[in-house]
XYZ file of C-alpha atoms in Angstrom:
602
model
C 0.000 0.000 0.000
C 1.280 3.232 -0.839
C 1.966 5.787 1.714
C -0.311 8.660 2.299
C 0.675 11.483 0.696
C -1.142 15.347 0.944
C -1.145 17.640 -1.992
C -0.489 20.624 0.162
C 0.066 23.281 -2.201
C -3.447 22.117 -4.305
C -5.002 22.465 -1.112
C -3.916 25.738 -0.040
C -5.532 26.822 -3.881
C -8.632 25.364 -3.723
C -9.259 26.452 -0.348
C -9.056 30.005 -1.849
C -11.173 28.957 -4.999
C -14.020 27.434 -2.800
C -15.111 25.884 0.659
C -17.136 22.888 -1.203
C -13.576 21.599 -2.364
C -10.800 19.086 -2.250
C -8.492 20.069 -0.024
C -6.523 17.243 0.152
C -6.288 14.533 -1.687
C -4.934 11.130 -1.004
C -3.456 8.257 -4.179
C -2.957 4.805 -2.627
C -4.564 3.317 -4.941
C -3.835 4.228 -9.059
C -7.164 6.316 -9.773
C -8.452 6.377 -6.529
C -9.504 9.777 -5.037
C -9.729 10.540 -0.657
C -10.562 14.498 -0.408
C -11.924 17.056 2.118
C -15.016 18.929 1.748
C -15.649 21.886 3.692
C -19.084 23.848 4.141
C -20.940 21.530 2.529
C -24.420 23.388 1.199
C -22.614 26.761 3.106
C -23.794 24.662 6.814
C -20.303 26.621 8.567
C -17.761 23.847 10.426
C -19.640 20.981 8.113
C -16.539 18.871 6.860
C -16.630 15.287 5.631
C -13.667 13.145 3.674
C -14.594 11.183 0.551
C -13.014 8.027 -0.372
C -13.643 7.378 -4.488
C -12.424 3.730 -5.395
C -10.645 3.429 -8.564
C -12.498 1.800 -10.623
C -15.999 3.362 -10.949
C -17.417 2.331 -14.638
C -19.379 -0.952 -13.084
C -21.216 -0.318 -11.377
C -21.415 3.347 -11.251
C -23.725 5.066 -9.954
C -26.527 3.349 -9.828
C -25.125 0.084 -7.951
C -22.625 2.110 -5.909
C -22.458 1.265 -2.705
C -22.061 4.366 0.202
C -20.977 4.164 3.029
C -21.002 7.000 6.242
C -18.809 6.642 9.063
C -19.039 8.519 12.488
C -16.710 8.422 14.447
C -16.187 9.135 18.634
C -14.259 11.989 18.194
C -13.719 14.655 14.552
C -11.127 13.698 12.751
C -8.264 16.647 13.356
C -7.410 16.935 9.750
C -6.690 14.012 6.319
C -4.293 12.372 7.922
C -6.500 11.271 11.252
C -9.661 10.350 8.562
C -7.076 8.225 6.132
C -5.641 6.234 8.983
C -9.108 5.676 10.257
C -10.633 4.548 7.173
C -7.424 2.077 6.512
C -7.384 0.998 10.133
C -11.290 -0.345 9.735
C -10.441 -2.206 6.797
C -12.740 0.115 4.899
C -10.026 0.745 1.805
C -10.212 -2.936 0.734
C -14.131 -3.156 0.963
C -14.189 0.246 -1.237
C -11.667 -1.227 -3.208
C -12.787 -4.759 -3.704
C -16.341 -3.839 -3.321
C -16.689 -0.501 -5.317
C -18.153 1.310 -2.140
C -17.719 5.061 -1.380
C -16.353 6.491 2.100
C -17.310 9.120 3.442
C -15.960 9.856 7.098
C -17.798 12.588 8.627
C -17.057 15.190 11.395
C -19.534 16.688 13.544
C -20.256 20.495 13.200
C -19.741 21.048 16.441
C -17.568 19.470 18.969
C -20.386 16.756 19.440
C -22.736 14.881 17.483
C -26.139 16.612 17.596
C -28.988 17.550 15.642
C -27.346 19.410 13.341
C -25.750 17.099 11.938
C -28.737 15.368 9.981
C -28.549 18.479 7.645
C -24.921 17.865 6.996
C -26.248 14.091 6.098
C -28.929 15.406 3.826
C -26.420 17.850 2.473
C -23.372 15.408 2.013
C -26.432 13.365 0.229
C -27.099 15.758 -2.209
C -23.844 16.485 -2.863
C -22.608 12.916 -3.704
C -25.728 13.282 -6.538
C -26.475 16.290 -7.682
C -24.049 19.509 -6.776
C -22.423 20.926 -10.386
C -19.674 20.015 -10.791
C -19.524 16.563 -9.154
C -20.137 13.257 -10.705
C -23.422 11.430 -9.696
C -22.033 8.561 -7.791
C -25.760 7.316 -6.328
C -29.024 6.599 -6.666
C -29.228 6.402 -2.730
C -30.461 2.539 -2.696
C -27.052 1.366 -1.372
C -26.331 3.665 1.449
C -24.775 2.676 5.052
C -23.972 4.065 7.726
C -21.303 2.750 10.751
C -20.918 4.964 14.074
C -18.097 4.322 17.024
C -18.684 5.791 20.358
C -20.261 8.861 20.360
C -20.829 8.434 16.480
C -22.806 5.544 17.504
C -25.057 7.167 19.804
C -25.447 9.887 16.904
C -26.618 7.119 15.356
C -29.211 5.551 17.587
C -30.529 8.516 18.608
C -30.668 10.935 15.536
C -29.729 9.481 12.538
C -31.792 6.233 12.969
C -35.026 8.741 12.472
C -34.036 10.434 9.806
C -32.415 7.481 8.107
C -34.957 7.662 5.200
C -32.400 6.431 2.499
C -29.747 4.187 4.978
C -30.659 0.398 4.181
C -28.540 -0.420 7.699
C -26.861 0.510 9.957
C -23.792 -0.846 11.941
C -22.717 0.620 15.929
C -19.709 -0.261 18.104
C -20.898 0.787 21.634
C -22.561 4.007 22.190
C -25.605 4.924 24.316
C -29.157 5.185 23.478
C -32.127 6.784 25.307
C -35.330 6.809 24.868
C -36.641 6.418 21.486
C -39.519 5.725 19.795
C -38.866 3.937 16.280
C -40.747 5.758 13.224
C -38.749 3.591 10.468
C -37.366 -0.303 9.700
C -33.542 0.078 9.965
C -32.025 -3.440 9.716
C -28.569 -3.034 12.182
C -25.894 -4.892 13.521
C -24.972 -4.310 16.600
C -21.236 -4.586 18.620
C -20.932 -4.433 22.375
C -24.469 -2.339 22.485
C -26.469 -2.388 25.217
C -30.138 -3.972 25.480
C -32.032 -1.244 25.104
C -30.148 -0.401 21.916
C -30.648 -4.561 20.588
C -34.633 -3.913 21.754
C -34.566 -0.373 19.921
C -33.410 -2.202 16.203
C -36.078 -4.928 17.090
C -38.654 -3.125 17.967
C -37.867 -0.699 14.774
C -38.038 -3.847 12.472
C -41.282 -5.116 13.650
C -44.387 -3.948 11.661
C -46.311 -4.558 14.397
C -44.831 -2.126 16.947
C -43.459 0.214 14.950
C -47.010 2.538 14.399
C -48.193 2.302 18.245
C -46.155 5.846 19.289
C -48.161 5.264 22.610
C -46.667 1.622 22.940
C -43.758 2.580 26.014
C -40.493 0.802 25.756
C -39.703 -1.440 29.284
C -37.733 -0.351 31.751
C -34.406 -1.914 31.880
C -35.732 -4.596 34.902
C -37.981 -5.702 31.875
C -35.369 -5.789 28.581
C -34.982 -9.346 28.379
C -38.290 -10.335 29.112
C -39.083 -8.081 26.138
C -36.321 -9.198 23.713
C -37.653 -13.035 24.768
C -41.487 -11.562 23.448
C -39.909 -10.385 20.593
C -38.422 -13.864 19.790
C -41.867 -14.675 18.622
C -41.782 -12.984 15.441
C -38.071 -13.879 14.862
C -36.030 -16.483 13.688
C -32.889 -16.628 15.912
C -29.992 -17.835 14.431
C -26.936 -18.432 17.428
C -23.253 -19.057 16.642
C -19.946 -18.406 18.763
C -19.949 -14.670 17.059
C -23.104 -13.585 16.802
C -26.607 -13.726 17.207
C -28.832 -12.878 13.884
C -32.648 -12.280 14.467
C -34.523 -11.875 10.924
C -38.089 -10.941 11.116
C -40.394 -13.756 10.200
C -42.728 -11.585 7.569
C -40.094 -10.056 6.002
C -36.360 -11.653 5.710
C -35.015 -8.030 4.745
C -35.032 -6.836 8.700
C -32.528 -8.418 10.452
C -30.693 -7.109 13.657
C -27.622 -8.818 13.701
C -25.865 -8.783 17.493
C -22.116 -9.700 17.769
C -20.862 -11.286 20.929
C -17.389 -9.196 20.502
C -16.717 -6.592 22.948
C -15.350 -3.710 20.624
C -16.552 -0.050 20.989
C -14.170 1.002 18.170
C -14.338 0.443 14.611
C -12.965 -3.420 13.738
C -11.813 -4.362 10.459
C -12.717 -8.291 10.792
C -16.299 -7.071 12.173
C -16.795 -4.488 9.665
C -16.223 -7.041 6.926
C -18.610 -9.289 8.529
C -21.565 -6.910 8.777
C -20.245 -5.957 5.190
C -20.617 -9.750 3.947
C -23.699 -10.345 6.096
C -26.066 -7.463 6.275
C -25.315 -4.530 4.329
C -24.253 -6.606 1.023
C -27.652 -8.191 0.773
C -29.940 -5.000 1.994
C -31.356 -1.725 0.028
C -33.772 0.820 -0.358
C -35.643 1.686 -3.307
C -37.820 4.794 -3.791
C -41.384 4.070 -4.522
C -43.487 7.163 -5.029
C -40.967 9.419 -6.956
C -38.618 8.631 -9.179
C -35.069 8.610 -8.062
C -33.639 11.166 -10.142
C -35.766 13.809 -9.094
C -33.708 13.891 -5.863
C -31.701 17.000 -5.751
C -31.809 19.866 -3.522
C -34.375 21.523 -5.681
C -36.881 18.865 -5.545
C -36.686 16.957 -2.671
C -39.098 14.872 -0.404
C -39.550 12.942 2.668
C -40.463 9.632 1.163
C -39.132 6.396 3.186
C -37.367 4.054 0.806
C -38.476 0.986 1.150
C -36.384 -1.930 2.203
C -35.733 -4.633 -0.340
C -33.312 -7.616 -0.040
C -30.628 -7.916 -2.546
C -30.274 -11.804 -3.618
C -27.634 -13.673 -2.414
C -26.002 -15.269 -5.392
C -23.308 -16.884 -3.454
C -25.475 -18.800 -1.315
C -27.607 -20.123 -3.840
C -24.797 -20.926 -6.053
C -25.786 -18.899 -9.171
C -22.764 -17.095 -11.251
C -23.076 -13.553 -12.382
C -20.793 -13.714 -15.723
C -19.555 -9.866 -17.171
C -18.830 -10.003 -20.634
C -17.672 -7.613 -23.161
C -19.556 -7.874 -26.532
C -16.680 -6.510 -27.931
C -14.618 -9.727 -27.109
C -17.459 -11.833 -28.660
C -18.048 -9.660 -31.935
C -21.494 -10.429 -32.309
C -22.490 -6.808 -31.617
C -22.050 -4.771 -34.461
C -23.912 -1.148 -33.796
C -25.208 -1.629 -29.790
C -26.807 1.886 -29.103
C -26.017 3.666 -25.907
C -28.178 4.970 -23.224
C -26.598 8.087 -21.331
C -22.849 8.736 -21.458
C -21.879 5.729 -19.191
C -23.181 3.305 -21.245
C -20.444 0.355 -22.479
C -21.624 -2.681 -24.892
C -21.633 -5.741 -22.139
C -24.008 -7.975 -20.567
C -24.552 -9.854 -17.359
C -25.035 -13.901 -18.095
C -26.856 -15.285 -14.234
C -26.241 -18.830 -14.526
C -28.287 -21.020 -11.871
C -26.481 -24.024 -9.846
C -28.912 -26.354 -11.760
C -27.635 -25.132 -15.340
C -24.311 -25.349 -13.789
C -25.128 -28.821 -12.531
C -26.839 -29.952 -16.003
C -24.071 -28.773 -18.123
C -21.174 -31.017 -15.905
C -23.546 -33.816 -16.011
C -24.458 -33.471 -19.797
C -28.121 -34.633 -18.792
C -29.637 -32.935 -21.154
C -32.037 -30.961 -19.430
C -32.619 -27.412 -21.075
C -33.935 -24.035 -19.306
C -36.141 -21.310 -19.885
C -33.954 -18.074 -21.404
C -35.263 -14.409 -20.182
C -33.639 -11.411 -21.699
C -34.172 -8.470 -18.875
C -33.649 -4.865 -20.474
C -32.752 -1.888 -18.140
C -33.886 1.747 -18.971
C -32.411 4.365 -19.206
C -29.562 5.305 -17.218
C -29.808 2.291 -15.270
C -27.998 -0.544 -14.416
C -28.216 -3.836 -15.661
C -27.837 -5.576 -12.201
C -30.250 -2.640 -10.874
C -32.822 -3.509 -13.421
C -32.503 -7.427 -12.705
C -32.696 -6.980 -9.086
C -34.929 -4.061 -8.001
C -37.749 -5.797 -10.462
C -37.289 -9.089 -8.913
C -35.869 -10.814 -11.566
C -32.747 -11.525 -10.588
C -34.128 -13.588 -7.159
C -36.930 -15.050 -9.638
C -33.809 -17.079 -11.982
C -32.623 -17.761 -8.879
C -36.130 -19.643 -7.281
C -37.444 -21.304 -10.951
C -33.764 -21.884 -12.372
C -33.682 -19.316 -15.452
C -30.998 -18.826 -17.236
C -31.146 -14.771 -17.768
C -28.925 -12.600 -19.960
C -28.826 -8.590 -18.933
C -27.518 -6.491 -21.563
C -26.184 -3.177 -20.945
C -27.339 -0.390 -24.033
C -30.115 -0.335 -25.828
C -31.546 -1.118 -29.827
C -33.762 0.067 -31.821
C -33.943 -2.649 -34.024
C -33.221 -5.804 -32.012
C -30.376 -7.167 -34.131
C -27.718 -7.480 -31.786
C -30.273 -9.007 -28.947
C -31.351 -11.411 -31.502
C -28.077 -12.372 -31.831
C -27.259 -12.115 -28.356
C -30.068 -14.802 -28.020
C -28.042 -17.218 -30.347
C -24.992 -16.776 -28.567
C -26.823 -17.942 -25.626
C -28.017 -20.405 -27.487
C -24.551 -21.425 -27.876
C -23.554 -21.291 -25.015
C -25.957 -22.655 -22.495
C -29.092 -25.725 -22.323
C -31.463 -23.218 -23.526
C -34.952 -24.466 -23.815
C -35.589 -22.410 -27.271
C -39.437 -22.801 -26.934
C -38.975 -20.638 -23.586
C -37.501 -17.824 -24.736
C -39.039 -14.235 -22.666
C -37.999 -10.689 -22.971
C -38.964 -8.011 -20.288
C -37.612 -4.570 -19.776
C -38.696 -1.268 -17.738
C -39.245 1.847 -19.805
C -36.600 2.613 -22.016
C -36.144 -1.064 -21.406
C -39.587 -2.170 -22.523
C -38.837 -0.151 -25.875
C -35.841 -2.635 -26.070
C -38.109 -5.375 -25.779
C -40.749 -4.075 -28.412
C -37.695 -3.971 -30.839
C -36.541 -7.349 -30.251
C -40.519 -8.701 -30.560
C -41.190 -6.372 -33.001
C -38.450 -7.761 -35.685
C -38.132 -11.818 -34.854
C -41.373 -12.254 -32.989
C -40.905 -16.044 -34.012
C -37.680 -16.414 -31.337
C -39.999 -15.379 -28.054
C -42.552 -17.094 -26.087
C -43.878 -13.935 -24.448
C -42.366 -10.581 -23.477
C -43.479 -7.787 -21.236
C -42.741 -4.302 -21.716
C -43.091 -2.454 -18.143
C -43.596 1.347 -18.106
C -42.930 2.559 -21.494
C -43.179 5.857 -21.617
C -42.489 6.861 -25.217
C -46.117 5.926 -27.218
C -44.212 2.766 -27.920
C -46.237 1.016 -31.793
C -46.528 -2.170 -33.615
C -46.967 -1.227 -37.103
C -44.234 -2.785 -38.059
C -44.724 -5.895 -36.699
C -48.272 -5.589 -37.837
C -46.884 -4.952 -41.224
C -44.199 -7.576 -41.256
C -47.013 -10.451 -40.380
C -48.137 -10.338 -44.013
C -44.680 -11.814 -45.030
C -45.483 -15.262 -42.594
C -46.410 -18.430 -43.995
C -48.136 -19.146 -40.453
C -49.581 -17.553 -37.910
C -48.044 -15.403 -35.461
C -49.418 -14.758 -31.933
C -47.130 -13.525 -29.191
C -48.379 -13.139 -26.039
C -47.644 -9.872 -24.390
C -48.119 -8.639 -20.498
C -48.269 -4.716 -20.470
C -47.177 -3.276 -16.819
C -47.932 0.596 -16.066
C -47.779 2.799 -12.638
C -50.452 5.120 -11.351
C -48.486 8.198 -11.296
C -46.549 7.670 -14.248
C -49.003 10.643 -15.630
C -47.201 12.904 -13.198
C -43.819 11.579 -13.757
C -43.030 11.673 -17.290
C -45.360 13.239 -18.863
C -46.087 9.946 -20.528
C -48.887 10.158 -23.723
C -51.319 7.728 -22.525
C -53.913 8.811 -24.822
C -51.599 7.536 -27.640
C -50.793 4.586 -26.064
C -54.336 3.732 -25.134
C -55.051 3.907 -28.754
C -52.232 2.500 -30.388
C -50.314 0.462 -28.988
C -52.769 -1.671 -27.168
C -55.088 -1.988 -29.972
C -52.189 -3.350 -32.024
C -51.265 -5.562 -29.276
C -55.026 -6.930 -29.358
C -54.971 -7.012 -33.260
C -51.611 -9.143 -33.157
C -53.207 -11.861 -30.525
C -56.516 -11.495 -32.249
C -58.323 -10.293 -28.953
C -61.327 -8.473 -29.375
C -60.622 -4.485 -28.775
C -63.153 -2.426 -26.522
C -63.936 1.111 -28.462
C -60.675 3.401 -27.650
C -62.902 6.398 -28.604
C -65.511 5.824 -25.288
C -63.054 4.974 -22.528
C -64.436 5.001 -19.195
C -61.847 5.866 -16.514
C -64.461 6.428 -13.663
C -65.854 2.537 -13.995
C -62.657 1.032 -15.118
C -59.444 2.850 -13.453
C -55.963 3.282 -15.387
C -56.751 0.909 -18.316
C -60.891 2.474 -19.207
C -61.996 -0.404 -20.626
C -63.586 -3.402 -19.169
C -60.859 -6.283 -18.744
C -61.297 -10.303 -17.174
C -60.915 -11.674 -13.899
C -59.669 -7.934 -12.523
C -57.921 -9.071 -9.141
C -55.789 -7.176 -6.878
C -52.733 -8.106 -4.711
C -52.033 -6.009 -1.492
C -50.317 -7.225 1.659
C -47.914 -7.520 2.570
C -46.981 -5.283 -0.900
C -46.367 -1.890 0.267
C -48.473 -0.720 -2.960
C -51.228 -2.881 -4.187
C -50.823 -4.403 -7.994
C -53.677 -5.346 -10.001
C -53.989 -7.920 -12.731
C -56.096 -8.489 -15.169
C -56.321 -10.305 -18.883
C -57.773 -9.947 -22.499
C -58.595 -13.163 -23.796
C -58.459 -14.459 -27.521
C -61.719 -15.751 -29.659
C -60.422 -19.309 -27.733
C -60.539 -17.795 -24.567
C -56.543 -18.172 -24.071
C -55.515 -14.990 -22.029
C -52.773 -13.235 -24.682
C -52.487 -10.293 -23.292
C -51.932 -9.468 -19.851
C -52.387 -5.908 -18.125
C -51.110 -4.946 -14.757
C -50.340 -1.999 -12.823
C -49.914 -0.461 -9.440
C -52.429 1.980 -7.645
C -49.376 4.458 -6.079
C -45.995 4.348 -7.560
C -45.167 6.336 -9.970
C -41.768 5.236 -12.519
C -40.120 3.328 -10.468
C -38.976 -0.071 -10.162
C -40.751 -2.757 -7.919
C -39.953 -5.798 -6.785
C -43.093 -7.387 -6.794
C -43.742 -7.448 -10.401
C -41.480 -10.243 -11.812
C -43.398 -13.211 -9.289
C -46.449 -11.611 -10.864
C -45.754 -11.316 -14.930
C -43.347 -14.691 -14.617
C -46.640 -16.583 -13.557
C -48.561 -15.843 -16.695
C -45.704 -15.166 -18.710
C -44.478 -19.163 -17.632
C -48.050 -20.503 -19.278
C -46.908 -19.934 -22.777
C -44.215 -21.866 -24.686
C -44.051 -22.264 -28.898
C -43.578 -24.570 -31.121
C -40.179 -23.630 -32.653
C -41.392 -25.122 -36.247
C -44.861 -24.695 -36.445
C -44.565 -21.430 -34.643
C -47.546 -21.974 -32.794
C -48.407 -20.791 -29.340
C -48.771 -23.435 -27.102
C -51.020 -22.373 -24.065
C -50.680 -24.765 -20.405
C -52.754 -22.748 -17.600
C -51.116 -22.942 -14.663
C -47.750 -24.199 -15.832
């Protein structure tokens, strides 16, 4: 490891040019960046240190992990933050891991109150300030107190924490608090009320009743014991895990160690055990609208990341420009590069090393854009769905507007794995779903179903409609349309054109029988206006209810599915790919005849 070194002189300049500026800046690592940032949002004695691994293009920004640190005492100047962040460990997890630092001093000489504005400021900084990169999307975001930084944490920052997906103390105090918010911790030499704080904060069932008054400390492990009922408890040597039983993402994690400093080996333990595997995703507005001109108090809501180690599944990078099937891949935003993820389940693994034959459903998963292609596979579910019904899924990274390299990304697949080629699926989320219209739209024959989810952008099938007259069969393909309730307010999305277009195409392709797009009725039949079958909607434990419905062919198969949500607006939910995967599953073709074959309940 190199040895830290200060750029004085640059430092002694940029203080002059600005007080939201490095002024110093650390190289230990070739590309890596460790500055000082003073004033933050002009809050006077705000300072924070930012630790930039080197290697930001995957999966910057909107995988990137952050992570906050709060120490028991402000760092004196670069030096005290470097060796701190180094002593933790927390250079090799940024480095390995592709995680942010950011080690924060208090504005005064103690943590207080104040110092949630520096966190909301630091916040928008990371995203939005000119002049500085977008490193997050806020999903990924952490937060690990010592001493006094962890009683900043239990007591302020755990009720403001509206964008943290955990939290990690060592030590520290807590008084009396009254949770408002789940906030999955782990905890290191804390007391009991702090374990029955995290539990208590975790438990939907508690968490409303403000009147509900925490036990005195006579009664804190008769409580935790009561709380045991709605936990699994997991008990080794190190540490005890409790994960709530209706919802695996809350977990309080408490470590027999005594340490009330920051510990490397623990840190990468909570790292590898809690905060790897937890996130936050906004809901209700869309994530780039956060910036310090537009910002709300929405409560991300917690979503577990899927464990792909555990369950044995490989996550495979691969440059299309090593493969040269890719000849023109279009590009969404400037950080777009032509690759794709391959997740390969441990019973394709298994299948292949056995050579028994067996072949597996192929889903192509599109991300919009801007995104991510591990975002888009994850945050819609899909990524834990290959993982449950053993799908081998490819996640490209660009976009097309004619589908010829994902066509032939599907042969190289193909090629490459026991693909099932009568269970072939595309599905993609707005700028995504136009991905997957060009892909269906030019070799319909290749897929089994597809469903385009939120597009935004009057999306049409002449083509398609036009190219059918050049088929010596018929061509059906089943298609599951997914919109949000307050798209309207979010992207100013032309859903008169789409209501008229696009889904009376869809219902010409699949010969379904179209209601009159001149007389719909919004006030009878919400978001979609015209009457649909078997209308049935799915609420709890979903945060926002989704409701399905179906339009049915002259033989009464369902061809065309239509679902959407009553309250999010264009976002990405998790709920949807358990949802579209179990009609989507019902239809297979016949890769000569070209027919759709139709099993309910598959």
């Amino acid at each position: 490891m190199k040895k830290l070194s200060l750029l004085v002189a640059l430092a002694m300049v940029l203080t002059i040019l600005s007080p939201i500026a490095a002024l110093a800046q650390v190289s230990t690592v070739e590309g890596a960046r460790f500055e000082q940032i003073t004033d933050v949002a002009d809050i006077a004695g705000s300072c924070f240190y930012l630790y930039i691994p080197s290697n930001m293009e995957v999966p910057f920004p909107m995988m990137t992990p952050v992570v906050y640190v709060y120490g028991n005492e402000p760092y004196a100047d670069a030096e005290a933050a470097w060796a701190a962040l180094t002593d933790a460990g927390l250079e090799t997890i940024a480095e390995d891991e592709q995680v942010v630092i950011i080690m924060v001093n208090p504005v005064g000489d103690i943590w207080g109150e104040g110092d949630i504005d520096v966190y909301e400021a630091i916040m928008n900084y990371i995203s939005y300030v000119d002049g500085v990169e977008q490193i997050t999307y806020h999903s990924l975001q952490y937060a690990i107190g010592e001493g006094s930084g962890a009683t900043f944490i239990n007591n302020y920052l755990s009720h403001n924490a509206k964008r943290l997906a955990a939290v990690m103390t060592f030590g520290g105090e807590i008084g009396y608090n009254v949770p408002n918010l789940p906030l999955p911790a782990y905890i290191v030499s804390g007391s009991d009320e702090a374990v029955e704080y995290y539990l208590r904060a975790n438990d939907e069932t508690f968490i409303d009743d403000v009147n509900e008054v925490r036990p005195t400390s006579g009664r804190v492990d008769e409580t935790i014991e009561y709380y045991r009922g709605f936990w699994t408890c997991e008990e080794t040597d190190e540490k005890t895990t409790y994960t709530y039983t209706y919802d695996g993402v809350k977990q309080v994690i408490v470590s027999k160690a005594e340490a009330t400093a920051l510990d490397a080996g623990l840190i990468a333990d909570c790292w590898n055990s809690l905060f790897r595997y937890t996130a936050r995703i906004c809901l209700t507005a869309n994530f780039w609208q956060y910036t310090k001109d537009n910002y709300n108090d929405e409560t991300f809501y917690l979503v577990k990341r899927p464990n792909y180690e555990a369950a044995g599944m490989e996550v495979i990078r691969v440059d299309a420009t090593e493969q040269d099937i890719w000849t023109d891949i279009g590009q969404v935003g400037d950080r777009s590069y032509p690759y794709w993820y391959e997740f390969v389940p441990a019973a394709v693994q298994e299948a292949m090393e056995s050579g028994s034959g067996e072949t597996f459903a192929l889903l192509l998963c599109f991300h919009g854009g801007g995104d991510h292609p591990i975002y888009e596979a994850e945050s819609v579910g899909w990524a834990q769905l290959a993982i449950d019904n053993n799908i081998i899924m490819v996640a490209p990274n660009g976009s097309s507007s004619t589908g010829e390299e994902f066509n032939a990304l599907i042969d190289y697949m193909i090629d490459k794995y026991p693909v099932d080629t009568s269970r072939i699926y595309a599905a993609g989320f707005s700028g995504g779903a136009r991905s997957t219209l060009a892909l269906s739209n030019a070799y319909p024959e290749r897929l089994a179903a597809v469903a385009p989810q939120s597009c935004v952008s009057g999306p049409s099938y002449a083509d398609l409609t036009d190219k059918l007259d050049t088929y010596e069969y018929d061509l059906d393909l089943p298609i599951c349309v997914v919109g949000q309730g307050l798209e309207t307010e979010s992207t100013n999305n032309n859903y008169e054109y789409i209501w008229h277009n696009y889904l009376q195409l869809i219902m010409d392709l699949n010969e379904i029988e179209a209601p009159d797009m001149s007389a719909l009725d919004f006030s009878t039949y919400p978001y979609w206006g015209f009457d649909t079958e078997n209308l049935q909607r799915h609420g709890a434990p979903l945060p926002f209810a989704i409701w399905t419905s179906y339009m049915s062919d002259e033989d009464g198969i369902p061809m065309m599915a239509l679902m959407h949500t009553e309250q999010t607006t264009h976002v990405h939910y998790p709920y949807y790919a358990n949802l579209i995967w179990s009609w989507m599953q019902q239809f297979t073709h016949d890769t000569e005849t070209h027919e759709v074959i139709y099993t309910p309940n598959a």
